[in-house]
XYZ file of C-alpha atoms in Angstrom:
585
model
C -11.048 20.730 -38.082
C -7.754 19.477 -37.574
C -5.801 20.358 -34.320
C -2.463 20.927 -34.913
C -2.282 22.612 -30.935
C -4.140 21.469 -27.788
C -4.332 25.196 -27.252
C -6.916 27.005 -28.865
C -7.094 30.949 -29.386
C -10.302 32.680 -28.637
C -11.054 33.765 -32.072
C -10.332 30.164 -33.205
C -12.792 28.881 -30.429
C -15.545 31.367 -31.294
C -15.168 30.110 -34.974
C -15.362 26.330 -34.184
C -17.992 27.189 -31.272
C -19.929 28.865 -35.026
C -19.324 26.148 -37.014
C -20.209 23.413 -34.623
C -23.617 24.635 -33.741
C -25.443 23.056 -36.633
C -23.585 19.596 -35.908
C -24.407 19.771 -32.264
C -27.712 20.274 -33.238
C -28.257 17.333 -35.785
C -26.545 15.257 -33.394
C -29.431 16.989 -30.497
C -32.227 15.572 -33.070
C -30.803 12.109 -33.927
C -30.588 11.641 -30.113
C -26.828 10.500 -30.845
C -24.635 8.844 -27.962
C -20.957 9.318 -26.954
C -20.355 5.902 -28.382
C -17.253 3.462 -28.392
C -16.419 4.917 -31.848
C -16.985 8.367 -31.288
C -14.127 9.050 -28.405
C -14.027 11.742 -26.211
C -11.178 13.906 -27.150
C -10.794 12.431 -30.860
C -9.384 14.033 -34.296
C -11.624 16.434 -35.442
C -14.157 15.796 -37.895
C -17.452 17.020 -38.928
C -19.790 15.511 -35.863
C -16.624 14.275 -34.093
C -16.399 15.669 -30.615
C -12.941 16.992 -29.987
C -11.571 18.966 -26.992
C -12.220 22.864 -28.331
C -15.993 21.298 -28.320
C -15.530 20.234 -24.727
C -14.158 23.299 -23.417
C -16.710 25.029 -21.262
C -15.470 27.961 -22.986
C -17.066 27.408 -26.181
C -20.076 28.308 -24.804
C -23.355 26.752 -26.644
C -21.303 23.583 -28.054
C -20.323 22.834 -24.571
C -24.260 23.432 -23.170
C -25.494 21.408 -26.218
C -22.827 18.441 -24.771
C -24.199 18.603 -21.653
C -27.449 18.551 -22.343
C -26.857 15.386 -24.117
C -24.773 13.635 -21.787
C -27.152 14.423 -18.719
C -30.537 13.432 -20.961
C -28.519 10.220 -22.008
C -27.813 9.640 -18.918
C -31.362 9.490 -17.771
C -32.255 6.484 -20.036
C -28.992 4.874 -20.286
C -27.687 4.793 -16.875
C -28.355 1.142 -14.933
C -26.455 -1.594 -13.109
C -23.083 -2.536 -15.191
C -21.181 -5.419 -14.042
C -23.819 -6.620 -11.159
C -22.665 -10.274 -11.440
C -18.845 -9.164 -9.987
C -20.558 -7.173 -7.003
C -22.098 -10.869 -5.922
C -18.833 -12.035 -6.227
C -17.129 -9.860 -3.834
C -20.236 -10.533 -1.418
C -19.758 -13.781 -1.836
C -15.831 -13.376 -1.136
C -16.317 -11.207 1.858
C -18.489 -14.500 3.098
C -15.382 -16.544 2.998
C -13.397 -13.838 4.382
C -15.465 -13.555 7.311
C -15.824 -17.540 8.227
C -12.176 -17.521 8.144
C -11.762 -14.887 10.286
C -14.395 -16.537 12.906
C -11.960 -19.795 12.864
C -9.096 -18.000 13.879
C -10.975 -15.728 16.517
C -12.335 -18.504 17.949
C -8.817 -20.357 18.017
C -7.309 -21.549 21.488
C -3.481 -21.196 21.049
C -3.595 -17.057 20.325
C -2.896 -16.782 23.912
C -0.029 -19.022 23.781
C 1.218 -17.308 20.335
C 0.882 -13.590 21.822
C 3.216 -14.633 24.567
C 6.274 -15.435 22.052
C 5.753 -12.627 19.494
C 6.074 -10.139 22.525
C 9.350 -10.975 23.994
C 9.709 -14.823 23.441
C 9.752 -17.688 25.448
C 11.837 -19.885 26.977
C 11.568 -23.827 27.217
C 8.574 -23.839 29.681
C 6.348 -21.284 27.453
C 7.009 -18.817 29.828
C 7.548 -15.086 28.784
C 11.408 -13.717 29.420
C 9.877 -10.326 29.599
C 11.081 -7.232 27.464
C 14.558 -6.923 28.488
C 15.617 -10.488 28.923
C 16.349 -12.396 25.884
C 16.545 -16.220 24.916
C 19.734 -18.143 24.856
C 19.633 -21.381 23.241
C 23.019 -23.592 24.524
C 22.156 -26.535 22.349
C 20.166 -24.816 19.270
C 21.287 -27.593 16.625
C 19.912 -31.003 18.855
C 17.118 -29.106 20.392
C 15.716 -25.951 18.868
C 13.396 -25.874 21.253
C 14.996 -25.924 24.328
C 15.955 -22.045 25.609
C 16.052 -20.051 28.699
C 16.166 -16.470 29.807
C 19.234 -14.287 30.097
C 19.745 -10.700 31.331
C 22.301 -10.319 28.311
C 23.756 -12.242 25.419
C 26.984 -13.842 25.886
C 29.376 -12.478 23.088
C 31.967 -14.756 23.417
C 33.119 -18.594 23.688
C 33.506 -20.437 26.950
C 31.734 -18.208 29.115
C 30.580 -20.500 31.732
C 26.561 -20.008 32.235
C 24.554 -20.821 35.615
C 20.692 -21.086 35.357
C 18.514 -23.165 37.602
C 16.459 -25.529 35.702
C 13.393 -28.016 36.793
C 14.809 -31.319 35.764
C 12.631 -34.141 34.335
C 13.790 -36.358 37.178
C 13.608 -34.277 40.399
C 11.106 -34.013 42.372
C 7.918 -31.988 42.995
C 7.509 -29.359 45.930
C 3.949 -27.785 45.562
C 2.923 -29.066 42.439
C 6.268 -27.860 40.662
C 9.224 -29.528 40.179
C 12.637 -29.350 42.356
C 15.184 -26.686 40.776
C 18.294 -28.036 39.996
C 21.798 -25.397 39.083
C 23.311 -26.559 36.089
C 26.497 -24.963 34.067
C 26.705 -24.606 30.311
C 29.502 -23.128 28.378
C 28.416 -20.822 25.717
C 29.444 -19.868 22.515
C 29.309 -16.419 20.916
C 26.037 -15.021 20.145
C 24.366 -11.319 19.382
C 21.515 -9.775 20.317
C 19.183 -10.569 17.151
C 15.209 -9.460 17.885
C 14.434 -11.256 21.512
C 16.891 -14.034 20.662
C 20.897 -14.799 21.208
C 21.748 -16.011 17.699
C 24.917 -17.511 16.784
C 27.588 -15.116 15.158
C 28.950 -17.638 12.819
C 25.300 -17.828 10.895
C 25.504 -15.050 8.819
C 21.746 -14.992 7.916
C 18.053 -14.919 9.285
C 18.127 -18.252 8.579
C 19.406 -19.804 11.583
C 18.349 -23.169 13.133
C 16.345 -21.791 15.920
C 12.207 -22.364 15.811
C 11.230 -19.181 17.559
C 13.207 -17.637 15.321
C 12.124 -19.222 11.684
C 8.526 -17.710 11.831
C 9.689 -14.365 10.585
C 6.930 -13.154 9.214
C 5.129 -14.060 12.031
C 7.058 -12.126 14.415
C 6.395 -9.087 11.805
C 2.350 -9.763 12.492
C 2.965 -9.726 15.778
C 4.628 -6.930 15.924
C 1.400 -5.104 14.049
C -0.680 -5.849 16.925
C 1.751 -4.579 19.858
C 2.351 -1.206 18.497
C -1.282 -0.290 17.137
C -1.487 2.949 18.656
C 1.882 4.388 16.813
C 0.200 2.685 13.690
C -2.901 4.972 14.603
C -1.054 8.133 15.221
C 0.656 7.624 12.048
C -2.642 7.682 9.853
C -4.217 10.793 11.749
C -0.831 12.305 10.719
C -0.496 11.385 7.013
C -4.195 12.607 6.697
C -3.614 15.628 8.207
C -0.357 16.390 6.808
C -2.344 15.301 3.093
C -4.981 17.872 3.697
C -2.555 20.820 4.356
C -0.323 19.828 1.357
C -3.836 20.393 -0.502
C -4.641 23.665 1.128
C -0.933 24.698 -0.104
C -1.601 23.616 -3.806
C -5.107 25.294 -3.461
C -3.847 28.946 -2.515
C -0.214 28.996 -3.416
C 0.641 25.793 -6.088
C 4.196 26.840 -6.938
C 5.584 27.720 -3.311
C 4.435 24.508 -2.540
C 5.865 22.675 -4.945
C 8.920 23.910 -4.266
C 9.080 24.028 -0.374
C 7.997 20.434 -1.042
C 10.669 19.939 -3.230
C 12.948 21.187 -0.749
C 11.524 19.394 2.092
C 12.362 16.055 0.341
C 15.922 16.590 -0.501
C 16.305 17.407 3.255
C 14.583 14.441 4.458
C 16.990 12.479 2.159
C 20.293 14.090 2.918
C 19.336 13.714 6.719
C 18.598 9.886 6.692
C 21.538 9.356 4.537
C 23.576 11.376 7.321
C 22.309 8.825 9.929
C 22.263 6.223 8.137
C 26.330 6.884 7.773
C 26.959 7.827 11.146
C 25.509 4.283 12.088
C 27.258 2.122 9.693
C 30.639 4.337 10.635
C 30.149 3.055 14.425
C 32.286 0.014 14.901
C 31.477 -0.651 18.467
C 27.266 -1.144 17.303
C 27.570 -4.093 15.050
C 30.387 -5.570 15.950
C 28.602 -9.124 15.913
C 26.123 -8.819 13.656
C 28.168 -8.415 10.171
C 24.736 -8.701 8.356
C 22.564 -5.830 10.507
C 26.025 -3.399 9.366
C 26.249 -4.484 5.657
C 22.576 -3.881 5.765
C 23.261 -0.259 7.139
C 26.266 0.553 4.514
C 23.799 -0.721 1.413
C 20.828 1.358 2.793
C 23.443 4.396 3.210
C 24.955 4.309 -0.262
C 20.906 3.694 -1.446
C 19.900 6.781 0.418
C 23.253 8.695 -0.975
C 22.827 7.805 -4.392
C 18.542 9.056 -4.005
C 19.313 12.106 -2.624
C 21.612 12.994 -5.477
C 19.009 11.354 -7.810
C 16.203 13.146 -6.480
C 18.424 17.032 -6.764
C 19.476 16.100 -10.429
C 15.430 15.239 -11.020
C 14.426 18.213 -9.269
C 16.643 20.690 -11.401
C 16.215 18.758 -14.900
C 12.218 19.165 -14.235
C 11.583 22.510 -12.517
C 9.755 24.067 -14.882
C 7.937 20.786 -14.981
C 6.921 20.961 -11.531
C 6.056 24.796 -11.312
C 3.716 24.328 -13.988
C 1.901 21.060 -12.198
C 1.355 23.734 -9.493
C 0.124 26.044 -11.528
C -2.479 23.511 -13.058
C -3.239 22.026 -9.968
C -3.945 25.561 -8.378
C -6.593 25.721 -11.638
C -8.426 22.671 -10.577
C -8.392 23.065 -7.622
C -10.978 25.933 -8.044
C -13.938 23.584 -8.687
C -13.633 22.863 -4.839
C -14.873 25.918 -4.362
C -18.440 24.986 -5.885
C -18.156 21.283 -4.618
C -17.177 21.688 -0.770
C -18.552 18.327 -0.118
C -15.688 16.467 -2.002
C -13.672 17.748 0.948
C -15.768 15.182 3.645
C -15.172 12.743 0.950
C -11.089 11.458 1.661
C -12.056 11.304 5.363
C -15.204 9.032 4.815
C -13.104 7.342 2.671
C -10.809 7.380 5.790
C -12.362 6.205 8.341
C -13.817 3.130 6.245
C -9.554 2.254 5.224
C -8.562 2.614 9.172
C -11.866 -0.046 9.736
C -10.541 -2.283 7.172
C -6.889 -2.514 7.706
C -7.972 -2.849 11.713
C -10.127 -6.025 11.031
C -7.257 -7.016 8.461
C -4.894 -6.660 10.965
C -6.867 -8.299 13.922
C -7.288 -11.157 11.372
C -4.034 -12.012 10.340
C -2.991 -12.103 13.905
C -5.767 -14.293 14.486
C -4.564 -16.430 11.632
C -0.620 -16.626 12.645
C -0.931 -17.044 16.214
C -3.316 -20.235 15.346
C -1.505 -23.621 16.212
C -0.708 -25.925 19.055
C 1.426 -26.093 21.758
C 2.883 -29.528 22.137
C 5.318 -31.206 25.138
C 8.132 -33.764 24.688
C 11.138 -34.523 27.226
C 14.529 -33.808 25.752
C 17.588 -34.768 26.493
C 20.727 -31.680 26.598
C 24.219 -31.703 26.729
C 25.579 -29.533 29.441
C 28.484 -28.535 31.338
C 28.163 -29.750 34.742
C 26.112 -32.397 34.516
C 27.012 -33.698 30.988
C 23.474 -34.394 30.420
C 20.233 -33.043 31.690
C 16.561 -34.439 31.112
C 13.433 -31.646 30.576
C 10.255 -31.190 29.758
C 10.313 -28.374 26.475
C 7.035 -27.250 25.849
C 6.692 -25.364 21.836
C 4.375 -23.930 19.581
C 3.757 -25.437 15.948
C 1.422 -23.403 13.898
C -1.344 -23.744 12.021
C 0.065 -24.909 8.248
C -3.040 -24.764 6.727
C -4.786 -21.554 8.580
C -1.225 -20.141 7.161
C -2.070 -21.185 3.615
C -5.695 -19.535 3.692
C -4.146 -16.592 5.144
C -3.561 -15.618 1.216
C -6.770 -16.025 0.320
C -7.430 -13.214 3.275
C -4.813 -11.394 1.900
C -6.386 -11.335 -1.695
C -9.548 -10.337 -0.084
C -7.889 -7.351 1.673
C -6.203 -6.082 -1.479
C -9.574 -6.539 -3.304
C -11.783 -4.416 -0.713
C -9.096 -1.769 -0.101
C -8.815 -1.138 -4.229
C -12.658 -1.261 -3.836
C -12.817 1.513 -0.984
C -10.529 3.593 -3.228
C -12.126 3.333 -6.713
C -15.600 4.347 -5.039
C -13.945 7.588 -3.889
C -12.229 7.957 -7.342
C -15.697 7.673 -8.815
C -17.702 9.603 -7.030
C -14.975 12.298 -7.487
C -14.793 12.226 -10.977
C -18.417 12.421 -11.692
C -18.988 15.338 -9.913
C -15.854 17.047 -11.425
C -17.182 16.195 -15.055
C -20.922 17.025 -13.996
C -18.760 20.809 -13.072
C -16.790 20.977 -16.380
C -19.957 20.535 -18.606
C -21.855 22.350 -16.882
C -22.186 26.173 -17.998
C -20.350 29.508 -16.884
C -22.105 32.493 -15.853
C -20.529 35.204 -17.593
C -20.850 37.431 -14.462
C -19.911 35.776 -11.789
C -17.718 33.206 -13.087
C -19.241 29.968 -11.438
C -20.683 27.170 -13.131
C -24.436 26.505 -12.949
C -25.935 22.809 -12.240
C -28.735 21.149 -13.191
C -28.780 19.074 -9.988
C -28.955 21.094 -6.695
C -26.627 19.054 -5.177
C -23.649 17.518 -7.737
C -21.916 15.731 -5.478
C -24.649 14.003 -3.686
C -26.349 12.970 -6.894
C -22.270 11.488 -7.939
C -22.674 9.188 -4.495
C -26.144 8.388 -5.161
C -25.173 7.579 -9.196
C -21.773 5.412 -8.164
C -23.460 3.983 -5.070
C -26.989 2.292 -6.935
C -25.220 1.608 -10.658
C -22.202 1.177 -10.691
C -20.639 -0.798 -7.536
C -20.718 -3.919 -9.799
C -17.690 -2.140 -12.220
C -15.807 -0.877 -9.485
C -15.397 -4.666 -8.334
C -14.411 -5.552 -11.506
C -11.739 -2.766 -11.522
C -10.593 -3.116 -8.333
C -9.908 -7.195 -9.178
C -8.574 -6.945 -12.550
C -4.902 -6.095 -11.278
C -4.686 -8.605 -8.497
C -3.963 -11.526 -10.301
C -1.184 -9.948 -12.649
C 0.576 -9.081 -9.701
C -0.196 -11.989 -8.263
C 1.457 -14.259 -11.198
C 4.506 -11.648 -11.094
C 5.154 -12.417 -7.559
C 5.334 -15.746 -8.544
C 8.025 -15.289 -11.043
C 10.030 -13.626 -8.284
C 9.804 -16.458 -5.884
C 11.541 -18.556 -9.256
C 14.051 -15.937 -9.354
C 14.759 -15.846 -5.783
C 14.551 -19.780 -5.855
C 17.309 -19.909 -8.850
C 19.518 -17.155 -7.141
C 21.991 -19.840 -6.308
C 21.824 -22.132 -9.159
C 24.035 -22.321 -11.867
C 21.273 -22.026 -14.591
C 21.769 -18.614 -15.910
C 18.855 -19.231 -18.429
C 16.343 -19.843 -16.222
C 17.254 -16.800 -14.046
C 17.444 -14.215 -17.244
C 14.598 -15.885 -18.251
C 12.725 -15.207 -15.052
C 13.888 -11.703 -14.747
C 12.660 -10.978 -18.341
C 8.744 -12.205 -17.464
C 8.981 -10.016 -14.108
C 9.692 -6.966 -16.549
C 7.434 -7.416 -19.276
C 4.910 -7.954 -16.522
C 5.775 -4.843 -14.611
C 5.041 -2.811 -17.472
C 1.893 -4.769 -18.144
C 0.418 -4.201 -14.537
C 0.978 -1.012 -15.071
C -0.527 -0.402 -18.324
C -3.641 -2.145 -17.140
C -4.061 -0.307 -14.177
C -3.907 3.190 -15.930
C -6.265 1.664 -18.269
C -8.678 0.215 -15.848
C -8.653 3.803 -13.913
C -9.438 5.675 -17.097
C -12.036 3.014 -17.427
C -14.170 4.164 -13.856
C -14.011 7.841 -15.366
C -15.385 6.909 -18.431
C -18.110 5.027 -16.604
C -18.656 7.850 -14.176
C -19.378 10.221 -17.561
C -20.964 7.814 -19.584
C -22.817 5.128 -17.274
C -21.275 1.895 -19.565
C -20.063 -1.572 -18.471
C -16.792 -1.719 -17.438
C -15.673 -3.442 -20.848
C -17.191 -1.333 -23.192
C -15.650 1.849 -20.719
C -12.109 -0.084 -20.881
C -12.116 -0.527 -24.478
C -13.020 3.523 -24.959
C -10.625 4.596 -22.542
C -8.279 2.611 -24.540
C -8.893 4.180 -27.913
C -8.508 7.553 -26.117
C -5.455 7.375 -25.124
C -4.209 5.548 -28.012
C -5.455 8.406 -30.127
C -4.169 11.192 -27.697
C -1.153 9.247 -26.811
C 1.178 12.146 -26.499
C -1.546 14.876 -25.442
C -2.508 12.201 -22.295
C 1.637 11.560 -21.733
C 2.278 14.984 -21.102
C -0.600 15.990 -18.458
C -0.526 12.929 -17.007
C 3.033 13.671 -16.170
C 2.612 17.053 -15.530
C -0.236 15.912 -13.044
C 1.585 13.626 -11.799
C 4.486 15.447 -10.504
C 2.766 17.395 -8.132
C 0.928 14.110 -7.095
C 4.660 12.235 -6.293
C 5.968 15.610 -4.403
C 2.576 15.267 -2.012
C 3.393 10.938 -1.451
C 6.859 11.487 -0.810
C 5.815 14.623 1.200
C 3.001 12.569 3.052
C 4.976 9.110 3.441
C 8.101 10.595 4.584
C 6.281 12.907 7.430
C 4.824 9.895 8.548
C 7.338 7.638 8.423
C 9.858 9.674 10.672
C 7.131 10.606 13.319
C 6.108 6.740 13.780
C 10.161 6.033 14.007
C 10.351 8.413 16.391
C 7.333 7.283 18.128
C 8.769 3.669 17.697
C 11.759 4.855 19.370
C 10.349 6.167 22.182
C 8.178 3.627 22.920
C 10.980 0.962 22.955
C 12.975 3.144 25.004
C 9.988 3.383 27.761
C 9.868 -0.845 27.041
């Protein structure tokens, strides 16, 4: 029967559901399988299942289907891909004897105190509002001290009192000597006084090269706004769901609204900021920074009105659709406990991440050495700097925590995804009382018997899936490091080049993630390896290429309205929270 519409009328359905019956049944009695050949949603053909047979409208075809699937399922259904769940095992072994080297570390102390508020030349903390002035950051790096305020001009004339090398020691400390530099002009840049004639982070000051550092630090000081912020973008998640659930399209488009706000406001800050002359008057980068990120935010918010007015009707109808589904939550309450199980097992792993990488920067050793400085009044001093020089190698295995991480989280996820989507397809095939309009299971519990099926069978493929799009974008990140790397040089080749291979592997990571996804549901309906489930969920949407475009981007809008909905809600609380707490600092 060929299908010239996705949408079938009743009489047309009641005539297939008539004509199918005897091909449902000699498939019954051959004890045929959904095979790799046989797809899903397929042209129709005598014995070919195609999507009027899947409807659970079509009555007996549709029981017949499930009857098959669930009997398959009871011999077919065993431990795909078991070899890749030792793997991760393994990994998390590694993982977890790297994370006991850098617990166990003895400079995290020492490493805490400069990601806080740095230190000056003694390793002692300047404290939240002092920061570190470096008068001879070229010779010695590591040689600062602590000021209330930055100088922000030249040949202000600086007094500190500093233990020399050569005086002597009063109870156990050295004699305090007052010595005079003259400055030159600096601005307030993190904790530090950085020269205003660099015009980039990349200035010749140590405390200051370990950027990324200072980022990981910062993780670990403000943990309770990172907290906050997850209890609020999974609460503000499961009332955008409630919304879709009862009222789709007022959703959609209070959402809608809601965004273009959020964009118009930030690009009103951002404005107001980079209009301020006074602000950044030293820091020329910080204010080119703001006027890009104003223009970005201008240009989005226009973007995002055009979007929202070209694809309205889009949007209405993915709350419409999304309304539909949404009605199988009604039979399968337990999905709901799901996301927070899933949760509270993401806020576990990004803590330990997070504890680890901490761990794993502030590793290192904090070495002493007696430098000589040029100063004002004397000429030259003699002290004893004391700095911190990290651990090179605990840095370098820090990826191999980092592909761990982005392994387990996937992981975390694609069990969730699974479990979901075999107890939505165990509610689509199963039948439709007449009278009460509720589907009828087999299983007394469908979502249960979903955990317990992912859970013993099937951990092995999700491992699989969850690793298969790590190295692409791993090998894409490299090709941007070559890009970045040939920025500068005159080899335009080698940068178009470079820019081409980040493309084409863009859209490859992308294609193979979709694919891989589709893969898990397949294996969630059918119980097959993750191969033979990737090459089927290949050949579906290869043969349903514009049917899959279309409600995939129909589904999908709704989806993008609740991220930006969710990450934006988020993201200004925490700023705000940010704020505050740096104001109280």
């Amino acid at each position: 029967m060929p299908m010239s519409s996705p949408w079938l009328s009743n009489r047309e359905e009641f005539n297939h559901s008539q004509s199918s019956r005897s091909n449902s049944n000699n498939s019954m009695a051959s004890g045929e399988l959904l095979g790799e050949r046989q797809p899903l949603l397929g042209p129709g053909s005598p014995g070919r299942r195609t999507a009027a047979a899947l409807s659970p409208s079509t009555g007996h075809s549709s029981d017949q289907l499930r009857r098959s699937i669930h009997q398959s399922e009871q011999h077919r259904r065993q431990c795909t891909d078991i070899f890749f769940l030792g793997c991760l095992a393994t990994y998390w072994i590694g993982m977890v004897a790297l994370a006991i080297t850098a617990f166990t570390h003895k400079s995290n102390v020492s490493f805490a105190k400069e990601i806080k508020s740095g230190v000056d030349f003694q390793g002692q903390p300047c404290g939240q509002h002092q920061f570190v002035y470096f008068p001879d950051y070229m010779e010695n790096p590591d040689f600062g001290f602590c000021v209330d305020r930055c100088p922000r001009r030249d040949g202000e004339i600086m007094t500190v009192d500093l233990p020399l090398e050569s005086g002597k020691r009063v109870n156990g400390s050295r004699e305090m000597h007052r010595i005079q530099f003259t400055s030159y002009a600096t601005h307030r840049w993190a904790y530090v006084c950085a020269p205003t004639e660099v015009n980039s982070e990349q200035v010749m000051i140590r405390q200051l090269q370990d950027t990324l550092g200072r980022f990981v630090g910062a993780l670990g000081n403000c943990w309770q706004v990172l907290m906050i912020a997850t209890a609020i973008s999974l609460s503000t998640a499961g009332l955008y769901l409630v919304l879709l659930r009862y009222c789709g399209c007022i959703s959609v488009l209070l959402s809608t609204a809601a965004i273009e706000s959020t964009l118009v406001y930030c690009s009103y800050r951002l404005l107001h900021a980079a209009s301020d002359p006074l602000s950044y008057e030293n820091d020329p980068v910080m204010l080119s920074s703001l006027q890009i990120s104003a223009v970005v935010m201008c240009c989005a918010a226009i973007l995002f009105f055009l979007f929202a007015m070209v694809n309205m009707s889009r949007l209405l109808l993915a709350g419409a659709f999304i309304s539909h589904a949404a009605r199988a939550l009604s039979q399968l309450k337990r999905l709901l406990v799901l996301p927070f199980i899933s949760y509270v097992l993401l806020v576990l792993l990004f803590g330990w991440g997070i504890l680890v990488t901490v761990c794993i920067f502030g590793a290192g050793e904090t070495s002493s050495r007696i430098a000589t400085i040029s100063a004002t009044s004397p000429s030259t001093i003699r002290v004893v700097t004391e700095s911190f020089q990290v651990s090179t190698k605990l840095r370098w295995l820090f990826l191999y925590h980092l592909w761990g991480m982005y392994w387990s989280v996937n992981f975390v996820l694609a069990i969730g995804e699974m479990i979901t989507a075999t107890a939505m397809s165990l509610w689509y095939f199963s039948p439709e009382n007449r009278i009460t309009g509720l589907k009828e299971f087999e299983e007394p519990d469908p979502v249960s018997y979903s955990a317990h099926t992912t859970i013993k069978y099937h951990l092995g493929t999700l491992a699989l899936s969850s690793a298969s799009v790590a190295p692409v974008e791993h090998i894409r990140s490299f090709f941007l490091y070559l890009e970045n790397k040939n920025e500068f040089d005159a080899n335009a080749v080698t940068e178009f080049a470079a820019k081409c291979c980040c493309c084409c592997i863009w859209c490859f990571k992308h294609c193979l993630k979709y694919i891989c996804k589709e893969a898990v549901y397949v294996t969630a309906i059918q119980g097959t390896n993750f191969y033979t489930s990737g090459k089927m969920a290949y050949t579906l949407i290869s043969s349903n290429l514009i049917r899959v475009g279309a409600l995939s981007r129909i589904g999908h809008a709704s989806v993008l309205l609740g991220k930006l909905i969710v990450c934006t809600t988020t993201g200004l609380i925490a700023w705000f929270l940010l704020e505050d707490v740096r104001g109280r600092g």
